[in-house]
PDB file of C-alpha atoms in Angstrom:
ATOM      1  CA  MET V   1    -212.237 -90.637  46.580  1.00  0.00           C
ATOM      2  CA  GLN V   2    -209.742 -89.205  44.105  1.00  0.00           C
ATOM      3  CA  PHE V   3    -212.400 -89.112  41.449  1.00  0.00           C
ATOM      4  CA  GLY V   4    -214.605 -87.009  43.651  1.00  0.00           C
ATOM      5  CA  LEU V   5    -211.864 -84.498  44.297  1.00  0.00           C
ATOM      6  CA  LEU V   6    -211.206 -84.210  40.566  1.00  0.00           C
ATOM      7  CA  VAL V   7    -214.853 -83.419  39.893  1.00  0.00           C
ATOM      8  CA  VAL V   8    -214.835 -80.738  42.568  1.00  0.00           C
ATOM      9  CA  VAL V   9    -211.715 -79.090  41.053  1.00  0.00           C
ATOM     10  CA  VAL V  10    -213.264 -79.056  37.577  1.00  0.00           C
ATOM     11  CA  ILE V  11    -216.472 -77.488  38.881  1.00  0.00           C
ATOM     12  CA  LEU V  12    -214.551 -74.776  40.730  1.00  0.00           C
ATOM     13  CA  SER V  13    -212.495 -74.039  37.629  1.00  0.00           C
ATOM     14  CA  LEU V  14    -215.610 -73.625  35.518  1.00  0.00           C
ATOM     15  CA  MET V  15    -217.110 -71.329  38.115  1.00  0.00           C
ATOM     16  CA  ASP V  16    -213.997 -69.150  38.124  1.00  0.00           C
ATOM     17  CA  LEU V  17    -214.002 -68.990  34.299  1.00  0.00           C
ATOM     18  CA  ALA V  18    -217.633 -67.992  34.199  1.00  0.00           C
ATOM     19  CA  GLY V  19    -217.005 -65.261  36.732  1.00  0.00           C
ATOM     20  CA  SER V  20    -214.099 -63.858  34.818  1.00  0.00           C
ATOM     21  CA  ASN V  21    -216.164 -63.799  31.594  1.00  0.00           C
ATOM     22  CA  LYS V  22    -218.922 -61.918  33.349  1.00  0.00           C
ATOM     23  CA  ALA V  23    -216.393 -59.403  34.651  1.00  0.00           C
ATOM     24  CA  VAL V  24    -214.943 -58.837  31.171  1.00  0.00           C
ATOM     25  CA  THR V  25    -218.410 -58.497  29.677  1.00  0.00           C
ATOM     26  CA  GLY V  26    -219.335 -56.038  32.388  1.00  0.00           C
ATOM     27  CA  ARG V  27    -216.259 -53.955  31.770  1.00  0.00           C
ATOM     28  CA  ARG V  28    -216.982 -53.875  28.019  1.00  0.00           C
ATOM     29  CA  GLN V  29    -220.554 -52.862  28.587  1.00  0.00           C
ATOM     30  CA  LYS V  30    -219.421 -50.217  31.019  1.00  0.00           C
ATOM     31  CA  ARG V  31    -216.872 -48.855  28.515  1.00  0.00           C
ATOM     32  CA  ARG V  32    -219.458 -48.814  25.724  1.00  0.00           C
ATOM     33  CA  SER V  33    -221.905 -47.012  27.929  1.00  0.00           C
ATOM     34  CA  THR V  34    -219.380 -44.218  28.464  1.00  0.00           C
ATOM     35  CA  GLU V  35    -218.933 -43.683  24.670  1.00  0.00           C
ATOM     36  CA  VAL V  36    -221.085 -40.681  23.465  1.00  0.00           C
ATOM     37  CA  ILE V  37    -222.936 -41.108  20.196  1.00  0.00           C
ATOM     38  CA  PRO V  38    -222.487 -37.799  18.286  1.00  0.00           C
ATOM     39  CA  SER V  39    -225.668 -35.748  17.840  1.00  0.00           C
ATOM     40  CA  CYS V  40    -226.091 -34.328  14.285  1.00  0.00           C
ATOM     41  CA  ALA V  41    -226.811 -30.666  13.777  1.00  0.00           C
ATOM     42  CA  LYS V  42    -230.189 -29.484  12.529  1.00  0.00           C
ATOM     43  CA  GLY V  43    -230.717 -30.396   8.882  1.00  0.00           C
ATOM     44  CA  CYS V  44    -228.030 -33.088   8.962  1.00  0.00           C
ATOM     45  CA  VAL V  45    -229.177 -36.646   8.277  1.00  0.00           C
ATOM     46  CA  SER V  46    -225.942 -38.413   9.243  1.00  0.00           C
ATOM     47  CA  CYS V  47    -222.690 -37.209  10.783  1.00  0.00           C
ATOM     48  CA  SER V  48    -219.459 -38.220  12.445  1.00  0.00           C
ATOM     49  CA  GLU V  49    -217.569 -36.851  15.412  1.00  0.00           C
ATOM     50  CA  SER V  50    -214.459 -36.104  13.352  1.00  0.00           C
ATOM     51  CA  ASN V  51    -215.948 -34.930  10.037  1.00  0.00           C
ATOM     52  CA  GLY V  52    -219.227 -33.346  11.045  1.00  0.00           C
ATOM     53  CA  CYS V  53    -222.164 -33.805   8.724  1.00  0.00           C
ATOM     54  CA  VAL V  54    -221.785 -36.237   5.838  1.00  0.00           C
ATOM     55  CA  LYS V  55    -225.325 -36.082   4.500  1.00  0.00           C
ATOM     56  CA  CYS V  56    -227.862 -33.262   4.577  1.00  0.00           C
ATOM     57  CA  SER V  57    -231.618 -32.991   4.229  1.00  0.00           C
ATOM     58  CA  PRO V  58    -232.869 -32.864   0.609  1.00  0.00           C
ATOM     59  CA  LYS V  59    -233.321 -29.068   0.502  1.00  0.00           C
ATOM     60  CA  LEU V  60    -229.966 -28.176   2.063  1.00  0.00           C
ATOM     61  CA  PHE V  61    -226.452 -28.019   0.606  1.00  0.00           C
ATOM     62  CA  LEU V  62    -223.492 -29.882   2.084  1.00  0.00           C
ATOM     63  CA  HIS V  63    -220.574 -27.502   2.517  1.00  0.00           C
ATOM     64  CA  LEU V  64    -217.155 -29.027   3.203  1.00  0.00           C
ATOM     65  CA  GLU V  65    -214.645 -26.712   4.841  1.00  0.00           C
ATOM     66  CA  ARG V  66    -211.053 -27.865   4.972  1.00  0.00           C
ATOM     67  CA  ASN V  67    -208.851 -27.190   7.992  1.00  0.00           C
ATOM     68  CA  ASP V  68    -205.352 -28.529   7.327  1.00  0.00           C
ATOM     69  CA  ILE V  69    -205.959 -32.186   6.479  1.00  0.00           C
ATOM     70  CA  ARG V  70    -209.343 -32.346   8.131  1.00  0.00           C
ATOM     71  CA  GLN V  71    -212.642 -31.703   6.352  1.00  0.00           C
ATOM     72  CA  THR V  72    -215.750 -30.662   8.249  1.00  0.00           C
ATOM     73  CA  GLY V  73    -219.189 -30.782   6.715  1.00  0.00           C
ATOM     74  CA  THR V  74    -222.088 -28.442   7.477  1.00  0.00           C
ATOM     75  CA  CYS V  75    -225.593 -28.168   6.026  1.00  0.00           C
ATOM     76  CA  LEU V  76    -226.614 -24.751   4.633  1.00  0.00           C
ATOM     77  CA  PRO V  77    -229.730 -23.385   2.898  1.00  0.00           C
ATOM     78  CA  SER V  78    -227.449 -21.653   0.336  1.00  0.00           C
ATOM     79  CA  CYS V  79    -223.764 -21.815  -0.472  1.00  0.00           C
ATOM     80  CA  PRO V  80    -221.414 -19.134   0.916  1.00  0.00           C
ATOM     81  CA  ILE V  81    -219.525 -16.551  -1.180  1.00  0.00           C
ATOM     82  CA  GLY V  82    -216.948 -18.232  -3.338  1.00  0.00           C
ATOM     83  CA  TYR V  83    -219.082 -21.343  -3.834  1.00  0.00           C
ATOM     84  CA  TYR V  84    -222.012 -22.295  -6.050  1.00  0.00           C
ATOM     85  CA  GLY V  85    -224.707 -24.876  -5.413  1.00  0.00           C
ATOM     86  CA  VAL V  86    -225.097 -28.101  -7.369  1.00  0.00           C
ATOM     87  CA  ARG V  87    -228.319 -30.073  -6.905  1.00  0.00           C
ATOM     88  CA  ASN V  88    -228.202 -33.849  -7.241  1.00  0.00           C
ATOM     89  CA  PRO V  89    -230.812 -36.552  -6.566  1.00  0.00           C
ATOM     90  CA  ASP V  90    -228.619 -38.024  -3.831  1.00  0.00           C
ATOM     91  CA  MET V  91    -227.408 -34.852  -2.148  1.00  0.00           C
ATOM     92  CA  ASN V  92    -226.877 -31.160  -2.879  1.00  0.00           C
ATOM     93  CA  LYS V  93    -223.314 -29.896  -2.598  1.00  0.00           C
ATOM     94  CA  CYS V  94    -221.453 -26.589  -2.523  1.00  0.00           C
ATOM     95  CA  MET V  95    -218.659 -26.398  -5.101  1.00  0.00           C
ATOM     96  CA  LYS V  96    -215.842 -23.852  -4.986  1.00  0.00           C
ATOM     97  CA  CYS V  97    -215.655 -21.160  -7.714  1.00  0.00           C
ATOM     98  CA  LYS V  98    -212.668 -21.832  -9.959  1.00  0.00           C
ATOM     99  CA  ILE V  99    -213.095 -18.925 -12.414  1.00  0.00           C
ATOM    100  CA  GLU V 100    -210.011 -16.722 -12.521  1.00  0.00           C
ATOM    101  CA  ASN V 101    -210.237 -13.586 -10.329  1.00  0.00           C
ATOM    102  CA  CYS V 102    -213.838 -14.451  -9.383  1.00  0.00           C
ATOM    103  CA  GLU V 103    -215.103 -13.766  -5.879  1.00  0.00           C
ATOM    104  CA  ALA V 104    -218.658 -15.112  -6.234  1.00  0.00           C
ATOM    105  CA  CYS V 105    -220.179 -17.294  -8.942  1.00  0.00           C
ATOM    106  CA  PHE V 106    -223.525 -18.660 -10.048  1.00  0.00           C
ATOM    107  CA  SER V 107    -222.248 -21.817 -11.719  1.00  0.00           C
ATOM    108  CA  LYS V 108    -219.040 -23.486 -12.818  1.00  0.00           C
ATOM    109  CA  GLY V 109    -218.497 -21.068 -15.710  1.00  0.00           C
ATOM    110  CA  PHE V 110    -220.412 -17.901 -14.719  1.00  0.00           C
ATOM    111  CA  CYS V 111    -219.013 -15.360 -12.264  1.00  0.00           C
ATOM    112  CA  THR V 112    -221.335 -12.889 -10.519  1.00  0.00           C
ATOM    113  CA  LYS V 113    -218.747 -10.794  -8.663  1.00  0.00           C
ATOM    114  CA  CYS V 114    -215.096 -10.127  -9.459  1.00  0.00           C
ATOM    115  CA  LYS V 115    -212.258  -9.295  -7.152  1.00  0.00           C
ATOM    116  CA  GLU V 116    -211.761  -5.642  -6.300  1.00  0.00           C
ATOM    117  CA  GLY V 117    -210.533  -3.497  -9.194  1.00  0.00           C
ATOM    118  CA  LEU V 118    -211.769  -5.835 -11.929  1.00  0.00           C
ATOM    119  CA  TYR V 119    -214.788  -5.535 -14.247  1.00  0.00           C
ATOM    120  CA  LEU V 120    -217.457  -8.177 -14.730  1.00  0.00           C
ATOM    121  CA  HIS V 121    -218.628  -8.947 -18.259  1.00  0.00           C
ATOM    122  CA  LYS V 122    -220.724 -11.980 -19.260  1.00  0.00           C
ATOM    123  CA  GLY V 123    -219.615 -14.050 -16.291  1.00  0.00           C
ATOM    124  CA  ARG V 124    -215.905 -13.285 -16.628  1.00  0.00           C
ATOM    125  CA  CYS V 125    -213.510 -10.811 -15.005  1.00  0.00           C
ATOM    126  CA  TYR V 126    -211.448  -8.234 -16.922  1.00  0.00           C
ATOM    127  CA  SER V 127    -209.055  -5.428 -16.035  1.00  0.00           C
ATOM    128  CA  THR V 128    -211.102  -3.072 -18.272  1.00  0.00           C
ATOM    129  CA  CYS V 129    -214.434  -3.365 -20.043  1.00  0.00           C
ATOM    130  CA  PRO V 130    -214.210  -4.827 -23.566  1.00  0.00           C
ATOM    131  CA  GLU V 131    -214.479  -2.551 -26.608  1.00  0.00           C
ATOM    132  CA  ASN V 132    -217.890  -0.905 -27.137  1.00  0.00           C
ATOM    133  CA  PHE V 133    -218.861  -1.629 -23.512  1.00  0.00           C
ATOM    134  CA  ASP V 134    -218.906   0.689 -20.488  1.00  0.00           C
ATOM    135  CA  ALA V 135    -219.265   0.260 -16.745  1.00  0.00           C
ATOM    136  CA  VAL V 136    -222.858   0.692 -15.592  1.00  0.00           C
ATOM    137  CA  ASN V 137    -223.439   3.808 -13.470  1.00  0.00           C
ATOM    138  CA  GLY V 138    -220.048   3.750 -11.791  1.00  0.00           C
ATOM    139  CA  THR V 139    -220.180   0.030 -10.939  1.00  0.00           C
ATOM    140  CA  THR V 140    -217.747  -2.645 -12.075  1.00  0.00           C
ATOM    141  CA  GLU V 141    -220.261  -4.387 -14.337  1.00  0.00           C
ATOM    142  CA  CYS V 142    -219.779  -3.865 -18.066  1.00  0.00           C
ATOM    143  CA  SER V 143    -222.715  -3.502 -20.372  1.00  0.00           C
ATOM    144  CA  ILE V 144    -223.639  -2.008 -23.741  1.00  0.00           C
ATOM    145  CA  PRO V 145    -223.657   1.813 -23.504  1.00  0.00           C
ATOM    146  CA  ALA V 146    -227.041   3.076 -22.479  1.00  0.00           C
ATOM    147  CA  GLN V 147    -229.201   4.346 -25.308  1.00  0.00           C
ATOM    148  CA  CYS V 148    -229.807   8.064 -25.520  1.00  0.00           C
ATOM    149  CA  GLU V 149    -233.199   9.080 -24.227  1.00  0.00           C
ATOM    150  CA  MET V 150    -234.781  11.517 -26.679  1.00  0.00           C
ATOM    151  CA  SER V 151    -237.935  13.641 -26.476  1.00  0.00           C
ATOM    152  CA  GLU V 152    -240.725  13.399 -29.029  1.00  0.00           C
ATOM    153  CA  TRP V 153    -240.331  15.298 -32.296  1.00  0.00           C
ATOM    154  CA  GLY V 154    -241.804  18.777 -32.326  1.00  0.00           C
ATOM    155  CA  ALA V 155    -244.097  20.170 -35.040  1.00  0.00           C
ATOM    156  CA  TRP V 156    -242.719  21.011 -38.474  1.00  0.00           C
ATOM    157  CA  GLY V 157    -241.676  24.618 -38.836  1.00  0.00           C
ATOM    158  CA  PRO V 158    -242.695  26.998 -41.665  1.00  0.00           C
ATOM    159  CA  CYS V 159    -241.459  26.436 -45.204  1.00  0.00           C
ATOM    160  CA  SER V 160    -238.455  28.679 -45.875  1.00  0.00           C
ATOM    161  CA  LYS V 161    -235.589  29.243 -48.266  1.00  0.00           C
ATOM    162  CA  LYS V 162    -232.363  31.013 -47.409  1.00  0.00           C
ATOM    163  CA  ASN V 163    -233.966  32.155 -44.160  1.00  0.00           C
ATOM    164  CA  LYS V 164    -236.779  33.828 -46.057  1.00  0.00           C
ATOM    165  CA  LEU V 165    -240.476  32.978 -45.900  1.00  0.00           C
ATOM    166  CA  CYS V 166    -241.466  34.579 -49.242  1.00  0.00           C
ATOM    167  CA  GLY V 167    -240.337  34.954 -52.799  1.00  0.00           C
ATOM    168  CA  PHE V 168    -240.010  31.223 -53.580  1.00  0.00           C
ATOM    169  CA  LYS V 169    -242.119  28.216 -54.462  1.00  0.00           C
ATOM    170  CA  LYS V 170    -239.979  25.299 -53.220  1.00  0.00           C
ATOM    171  CA  GLY V 171    -238.107  25.345 -49.918  1.00  0.00           C
ATOM    172  CA  THR V 172    -237.453  23.241 -46.777  1.00  0.00           C
ATOM    173  CA  GLU V 173    -239.072  22.843 -43.382  1.00  0.00           C
ATOM    174  CA  GLU V 174    -237.499  21.594 -40.128  1.00  0.00           C
ATOM    175  CA  ARG V 175    -238.483  20.046 -36.817  1.00  0.00           C
ATOM    176  CA  SER V 176    -236.453  19.346 -33.674  1.00  0.00           C
ATOM    177  CA  ARG V 177    -236.300  17.292 -30.468  1.00  0.00           C
ATOM    178  CA  ARG V 178    -234.279  17.373 -27.229  1.00  0.00           C
ATOM    179  CA  ILE V 179    -231.787  14.977 -25.583  1.00  0.00           C
ATOM    180  CA  LEU V 180    -233.305  13.984 -22.248  1.00  0.00           C
ATOM    181  CA  GLN V 181    -230.475  11.686 -21.130  1.00  0.00           C
ATOM    182  CA  ALA V 182    -227.111  10.756 -22.651  1.00  0.00           C
ATOM    183  CA  PRO V 183    -224.763   7.935 -21.558  1.00  0.00           C
ATOM    184  CA  SER V 184    -222.110   9.421 -19.267  1.00  0.00           C
ATOM    185  CA  GLY V 185    -223.249  12.869 -20.396  1.00  0.00           C
ATOM    186  CA  GLU V 186    -221.737  12.347 -23.859  1.00  0.00           C
ATOM    187  CA  THR V 187    -224.275  13.917 -26.229  1.00  0.00           C
ATOM    188  CA  THR V 188    -222.179  13.342 -29.361  1.00  0.00           C
ATOM    189  CA  VAL V 189    -223.173   9.651 -29.410  1.00  0.00           C
ATOM    190  CA  CYS V 190    -226.879  10.525 -29.542  1.00  0.00           C
ATOM    191  CA  PRO V 191    -228.962  10.751 -32.760  1.00  0.00           C
ATOM    192  CA  ASN V 192    -229.619  14.050 -34.557  1.00  0.00           C
ATOM    193  CA  THR V 193    -231.833  16.537 -32.790  1.00  0.00           C
ATOM    194  CA  THR V 194    -233.074  18.145 -36.030  1.00  0.00           C
ATOM    195  CA  GLU V 195    -234.316  16.899 -39.375  1.00  0.00           C
ATOM    196  CA  SER V 196    -235.580  18.621 -42.545  1.00  0.00           C
ATOM    197  CA  ARG V 197    -237.641  17.826 -45.616  1.00  0.00           C
ATOM    198  CA  GLY V 198    -238.625  19.535 -48.830  1.00  0.00           C
ATOM    199  CA  CYS V 199    -241.794  21.592 -49.047  1.00  0.00           C
ATOM    200  CA  THR V 200    -243.797  23.437 -51.753  1.00  0.00           C
ATOM    201  CA  VAL V 201    -245.826  26.587 -51.157  1.00  0.00           C
ATOM    202  CA  LYS V 202    -247.714  29.112 -53.247  1.00  0.00           C
ATOM    203  CA  LYS V 203    -245.225  31.728 -54.270  1.00  0.00           C
ATOM    204  CA  LYS V 204    -245.867  35.147 -52.778  1.00  0.00           C
ATOM    205  CA  GLN V 205    -244.030  38.373 -53.224  1.00  0.00           C
ATOM    206  CA  CYS V 206    -242.074  39.711 -50.301  1.00  0.00           C
ATOM    207  CA  PRO V 207    -243.220  43.130 -48.909  1.00  0.00           C
ATOM    208  CA  GLY V 208    -240.076  44.971 -50.076  1.00  0.00           C
ATOM    209  CA  ASP V 209    -239.945  43.374 -53.521  1.00  0.00           C
ATOM    210  CA  LYS V 210    -241.967  46.150 -55.281  1.00  0.00           C
ATOM    211  CA  ALA V 211    -239.799  48.902 -53.913  1.00  0.00           C
ATOM    212  CA  GLN V 212    -236.687  46.952 -54.821  1.00  0.00           C
ATOM    213  CA  ALA V 213    -238.106  46.376 -58.318  1.00  0.00           C
ATOM    214  CA  ARG V 214    -238.734  50.123 -58.781  1.00  0.00           C
ATOM    215  CA  LYS V 215    -235.264  50.922 -57.518  1.00  0.00           C
ATOM    216  CA  GLY V 216    -233.832  48.345 -59.863  1.00  0.00           C
ATOM    217  CA  ARG V 217    -235.663  49.865 -62.824  1.00  0.00           C
ATOM    218  CA  LYS V 218    -234.423  53.343 -61.907  1.00  0.00           C
ATOM    219  CA  ASP V 219    -230.878  52.033 -61.630  1.00  0.00           C
ATOM    220  CA  ASP V 220    -231.186  50.377 -65.021  1.00  0.00           C
ATOM    221  CA  GLN V 221    -232.560  53.586 -66.554  1.00  0.00           C
ATOM    222  CA  ALA V 222    -229.754  55.632 -65.044  1.00  0.00           C
ATOM    223  CA  LYS V 223    -227.173  53.192 -66.385  1.00  0.00           C
ATOM    224  CA  LYS V 224    -228.778  53.365 -69.811  1.00  0.00           C
ATOM    225  CA  GLU V 225    -228.758  57.161 -69.800  1.00  0.00           C
ATOM    226  CA  ASN V 226    -225.112  57.182 -68.743  1.00  0.00           C
ATOM    227  CA  ARG V 227    -224.223  54.843 -71.580  1.00  0.00           C
ATOM    228  CA  ASN V 228    -226.108  57.074 -74.093  1.00  0.00           C
ATOM    229  CA  ARG V 229    -224.450  60.178 -72.706  1.00  0.00           C
ATOM    230  CA  ASN V 230    -221.016  58.632 -72.921  1.00  0.00           C
ATOM    231  CA  ARG V 231    -221.712  57.488 -76.484  1.00  0.00           C
ATOM    232  CA  ASN V 232    -222.873  61.010 -77.499  1.00  0.00           C
ATOM    233  CA  ASN V 233    -219.813  62.552 -75.921  1.00  0.00           C
ATOM    234  CA  LYS V 234    -217.560  60.139 -77.772  1.00  0.00           C
ATOM    235  CA  GLU V 235    -219.316  60.934 -81.050  1.00  0.00           C
ATOM    236  CA  LYS V 236    -218.860  64.682 -80.504  1.00  0.00           C
ATOM    237  CA  GLU V 237    -215.198  64.254 -79.699  1.00  0.00           C
ATOM    238  CA  GLY V 238    -214.770  62.134 -82.816  1.00  0.00           C
ATOM    239  CA  LYS V 239    -216.333  64.837 -85.023  1.00  0.00           C
ATOM    240  CA  LYS V 240    -214.076  67.499 -83.536  1.00  0.00           C
ATOM    241  CA  LYS V 241    -210.994  65.408 -84.208  1.00  0.00           C
ATOM    242  CA  ARG V 242    -212.018  64.801 -87.801  1.00  0.00           C
ATOM    243  CA  ARG V 243    -212.628  68.547 -88.405  1.00  0.00           C
ATOM    244  CA  GLY V 244    -209.249  69.368 -86.969  1.00  0.00           C
ATOM    245  CA  LYS V 245    -207.521  66.936 -89.288  1.00  0.00           C
ATOM    246  CA  GLN V 246    -209.344  68.335 -92.349  1.00  0.00           C
ATOM    247  CA  ARG V 247    -208.156  71.833 -91.536  1.00  0.00           C
ATOM    248  CA  GLY V 248    -204.558  70.787 -91.110  1.00  0.00           C
ATOM    249  CA  THR V 249    -204.329  68.939 -94.471  1.00  0.00           C
ATOM    250  CA  ALA V 250    -205.970  71.623 -96.745  1.00  0.00           C
ATOM    251  CA  ALA V 251    -203.715  72.709 -99.817  1.00  0.00           C
ATOM    252  CA  PRO V 252    -202.211  76.320 -99.590  1.00  0.00           C
ATOM    253  CA  THR V 253    -203.468  78.895-102.241  1.00  0.00           C
ATOM    254  CA  THR V 254    -200.785  80.660-104.516  1.00  0.00           C
ATOM    255  CA  ALA V 255    -201.161  84.401-105.417  1.00  0.00           C
ATOM    256  CA  LEU V 256    -201.006  85.500-109.085  1.00  0.00           C
ATOM    257  CA  ASN V 257    -197.901  87.554-110.209  1.00  0.00           C
ATOM    258  CA  PRO V 258    -199.020  91.004-111.654  1.00  0.00           C
ATOM    259  CA  SER V 259    -196.286  90.904-114.288  1.00  0.00           C
ATOM    260  CA  GLN V 260    -197.842  87.930-115.931  1.00  0.00           C
TER     261      GLN V 260
END
């Protein structure tokens, strides 16, 4: 009789234990069913509720944006300003530009846009453009000064000498060109607009040369006549002076005394 009662108590205890286990299992299942599995954004392969995307599709870049101590990941087709993209076999990532005074960059060591007031030169930022470099068309990008744009050379001019076209055999001839565009309007940095070379022509007499030759001969003749006239006058004056001296030095004649 006592044995039978003991069996009944054991059976009831097992039944109560099984019921309690079912209740606990049911509560766990119910709690799990209320937990929401986070849905990843478009382009994101895996994500978490607290950190956003942790892995992107092969063509997209993972961009991590920090907010206090929390980092949130998003998948982007290209990296935002201030970051540059790095492609890896596992996953593409956006890396922050660390070049001094750089606002946008292409890679770790090449800036594409400087902060306001600075000049960009070969991937770096400067307060002014380096020596022998100028800003391009009012922008903040430095480059080698633009080359002067020149017109084609014109035809060679006539052979001349001392601004005359006749009376010589060897002279010079010139040709010229125009400055179409100069960097910053500074024409002094442009090449020469004229050039000259030697030339040889058949000598021809200038139209007024004959008259000038006749005038020159007349002048020479007049000078010669003046010299002859002056010489004759000097000779006459010399003769007069000599005659005067001879008269002044002649010995006086003495008269004979009648008493002798």
